[in-house]
PDB file of C-alpha atoms in Angstrom:
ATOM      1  CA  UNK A   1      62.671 115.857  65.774  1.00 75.00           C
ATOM      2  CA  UNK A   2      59.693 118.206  65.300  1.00 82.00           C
ATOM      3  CA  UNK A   3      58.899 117.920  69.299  1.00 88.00           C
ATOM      4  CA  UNK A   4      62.763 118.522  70.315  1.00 90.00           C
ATOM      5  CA  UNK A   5      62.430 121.741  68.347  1.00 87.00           C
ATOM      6  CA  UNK A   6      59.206 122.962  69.729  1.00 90.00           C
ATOM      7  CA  UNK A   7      60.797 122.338  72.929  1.00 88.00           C
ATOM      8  CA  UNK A   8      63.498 124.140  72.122  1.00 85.00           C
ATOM      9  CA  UNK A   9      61.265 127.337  70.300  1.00 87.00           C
ATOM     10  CA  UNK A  10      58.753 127.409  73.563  1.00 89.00           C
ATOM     11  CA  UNK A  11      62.047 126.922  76.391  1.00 86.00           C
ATOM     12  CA  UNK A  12      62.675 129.736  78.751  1.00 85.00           C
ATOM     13  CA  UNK A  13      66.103 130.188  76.932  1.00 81.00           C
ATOM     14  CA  UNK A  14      64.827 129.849  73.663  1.00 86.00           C
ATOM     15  CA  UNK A  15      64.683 132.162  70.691  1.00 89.00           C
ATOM     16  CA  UNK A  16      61.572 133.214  71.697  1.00 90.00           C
ATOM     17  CA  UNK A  17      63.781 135.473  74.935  1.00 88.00           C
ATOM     18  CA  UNK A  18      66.045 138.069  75.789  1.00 85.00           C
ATOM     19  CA  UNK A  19      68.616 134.591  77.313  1.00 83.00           C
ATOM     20  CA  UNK A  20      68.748 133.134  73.697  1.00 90.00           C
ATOM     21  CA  UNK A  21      69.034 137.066  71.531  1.00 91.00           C
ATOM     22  CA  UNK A  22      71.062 139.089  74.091  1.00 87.00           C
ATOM     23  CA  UNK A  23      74.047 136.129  74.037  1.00 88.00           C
ATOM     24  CA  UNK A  24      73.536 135.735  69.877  1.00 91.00           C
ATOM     25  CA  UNK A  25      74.567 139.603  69.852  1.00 92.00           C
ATOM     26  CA  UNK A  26      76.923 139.620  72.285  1.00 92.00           C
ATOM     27  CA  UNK A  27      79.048 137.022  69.618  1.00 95.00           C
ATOM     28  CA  UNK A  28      79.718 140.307  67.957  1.00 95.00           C
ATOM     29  CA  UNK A  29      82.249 141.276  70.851  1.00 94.00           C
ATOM     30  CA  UNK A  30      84.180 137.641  70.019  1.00 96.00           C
ATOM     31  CA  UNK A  31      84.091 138.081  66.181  1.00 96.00           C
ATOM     32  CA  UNK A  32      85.744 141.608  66.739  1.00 94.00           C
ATOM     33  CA  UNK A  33      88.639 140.612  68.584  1.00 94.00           C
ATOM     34  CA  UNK A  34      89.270 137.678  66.618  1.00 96.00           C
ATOM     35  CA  UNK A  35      89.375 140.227  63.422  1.00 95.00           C
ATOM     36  CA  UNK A  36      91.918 142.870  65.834  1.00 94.00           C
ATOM     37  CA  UNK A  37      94.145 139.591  66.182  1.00 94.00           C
ATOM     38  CA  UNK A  38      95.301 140.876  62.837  1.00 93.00           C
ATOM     39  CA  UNK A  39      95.587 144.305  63.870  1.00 94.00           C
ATOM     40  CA  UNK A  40      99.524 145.248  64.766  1.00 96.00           C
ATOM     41  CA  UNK A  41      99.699 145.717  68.796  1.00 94.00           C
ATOM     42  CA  UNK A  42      99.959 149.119  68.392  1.00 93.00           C
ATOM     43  CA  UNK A  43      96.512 149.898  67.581  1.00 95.00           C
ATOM     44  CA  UNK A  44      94.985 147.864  70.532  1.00 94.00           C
ATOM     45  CA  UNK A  45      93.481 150.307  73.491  1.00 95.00           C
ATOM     46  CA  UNK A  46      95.002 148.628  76.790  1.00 95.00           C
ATOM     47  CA  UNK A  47      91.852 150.369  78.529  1.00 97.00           C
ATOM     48  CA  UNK A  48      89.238 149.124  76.282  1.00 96.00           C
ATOM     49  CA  UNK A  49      90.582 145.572  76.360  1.00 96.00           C
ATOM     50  CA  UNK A  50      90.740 145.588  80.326  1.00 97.00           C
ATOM     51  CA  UNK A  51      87.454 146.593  79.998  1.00 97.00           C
ATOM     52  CA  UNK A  52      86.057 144.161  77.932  1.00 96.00           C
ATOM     53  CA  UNK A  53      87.936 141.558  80.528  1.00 97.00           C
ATOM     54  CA  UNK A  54      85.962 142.916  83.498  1.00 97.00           C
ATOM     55  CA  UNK A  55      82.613 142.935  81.784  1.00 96.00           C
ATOM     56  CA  UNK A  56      82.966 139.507  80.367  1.00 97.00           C
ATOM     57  CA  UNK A  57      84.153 138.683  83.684  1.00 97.00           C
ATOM     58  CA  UNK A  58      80.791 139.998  85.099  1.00 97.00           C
ATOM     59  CA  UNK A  59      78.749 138.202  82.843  1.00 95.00           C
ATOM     60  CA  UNK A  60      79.637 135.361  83.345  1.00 97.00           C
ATOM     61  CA  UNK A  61      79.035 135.395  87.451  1.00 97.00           C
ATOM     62  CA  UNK A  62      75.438 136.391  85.915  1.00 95.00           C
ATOM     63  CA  UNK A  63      75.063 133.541  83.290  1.00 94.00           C
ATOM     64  CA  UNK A  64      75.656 131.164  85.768  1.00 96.00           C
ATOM     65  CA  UNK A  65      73.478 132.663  88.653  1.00 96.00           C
ATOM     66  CA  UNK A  66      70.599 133.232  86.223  1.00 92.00           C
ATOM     67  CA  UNK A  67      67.521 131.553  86.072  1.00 90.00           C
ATOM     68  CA  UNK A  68      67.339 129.482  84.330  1.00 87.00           C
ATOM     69  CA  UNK A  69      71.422 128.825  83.776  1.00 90.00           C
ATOM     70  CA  UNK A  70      72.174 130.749  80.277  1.00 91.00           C
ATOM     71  CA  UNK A  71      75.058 128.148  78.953  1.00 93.00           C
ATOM     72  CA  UNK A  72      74.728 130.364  75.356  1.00 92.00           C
ATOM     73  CA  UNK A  73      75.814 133.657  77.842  1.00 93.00           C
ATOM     74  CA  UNK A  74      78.460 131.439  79.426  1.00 96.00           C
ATOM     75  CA  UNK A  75      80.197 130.519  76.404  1.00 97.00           C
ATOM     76  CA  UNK A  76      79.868 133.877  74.934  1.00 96.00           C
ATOM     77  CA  UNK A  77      81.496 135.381  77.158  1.00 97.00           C
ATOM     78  CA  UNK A  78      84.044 132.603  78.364  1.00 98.00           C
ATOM     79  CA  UNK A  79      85.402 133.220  74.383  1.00 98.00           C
ATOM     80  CA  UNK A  80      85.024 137.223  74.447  1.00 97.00           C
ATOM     81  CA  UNK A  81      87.344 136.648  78.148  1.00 98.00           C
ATOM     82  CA  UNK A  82      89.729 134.707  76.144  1.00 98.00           C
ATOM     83  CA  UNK A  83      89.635 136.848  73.259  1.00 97.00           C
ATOM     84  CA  UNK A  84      90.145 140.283  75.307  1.00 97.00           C
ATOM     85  CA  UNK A  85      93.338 138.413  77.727  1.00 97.00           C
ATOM     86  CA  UNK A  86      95.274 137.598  74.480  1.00 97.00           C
ATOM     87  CA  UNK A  87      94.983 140.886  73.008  1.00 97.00           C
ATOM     88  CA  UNK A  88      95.422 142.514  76.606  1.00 97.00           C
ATOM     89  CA  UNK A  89      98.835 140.705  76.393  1.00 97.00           C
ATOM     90  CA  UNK A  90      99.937 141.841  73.322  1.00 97.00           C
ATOM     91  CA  UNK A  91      99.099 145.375  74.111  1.00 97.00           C
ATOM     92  CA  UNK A  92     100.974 144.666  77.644  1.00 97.00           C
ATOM     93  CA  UNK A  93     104.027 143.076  75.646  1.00 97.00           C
ATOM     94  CA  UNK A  94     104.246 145.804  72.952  1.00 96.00           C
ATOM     95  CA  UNK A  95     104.438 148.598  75.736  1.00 95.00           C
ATOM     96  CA  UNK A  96     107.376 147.110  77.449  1.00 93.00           C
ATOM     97  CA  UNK A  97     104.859 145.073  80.435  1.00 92.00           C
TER      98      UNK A  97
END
């Protein structure tokens, strides 16, 4: 147990880098549009949640080409992607798309 941890402390995606803190941050994108899901569709911005799309989009094409893979970046953004499409479709729905 105490070796699988070291591992994980000292690996090139570990807590010790940017790969393991920039993903742990970027859960603060997810947790916000999971709180707006209770937000009525009129106060979601159709340009800021096409936005967030693309740039999750982005990142993860750069997760995946990274070396080494970042599979925390990934899934970070795979959620925020999800997150951003379902309130980009209740903006869309509420403005007559």
């Amino acid at each position: 147990m105490a070796s699988t941890f070291r591992a994980f402390l000292n690996s090139p995606v570990g807590p010790k880098t940017t790969h393991f803190w920039g993903p742990v941050a970027n859960w603060g994108f997810v947790v916000a549009g999971l709180v707006d899901m209770n937000k009525p569709p009129e106060m979601i911005s159709g340009n800021m949640s096409a936005a967030m799309c693309v740039y999750s989009g982005l990142f993860m094409r750069f997760a995946w080409m990274v070396q080494p893979r970042n599979y925390l970046l990934l899934a970070c953004h795979a959620s925020n992607e999800t997150v951003q499409l379902y309130q980009f479709s209740r903006w869309a729905k509420a403005n007559g798309y």
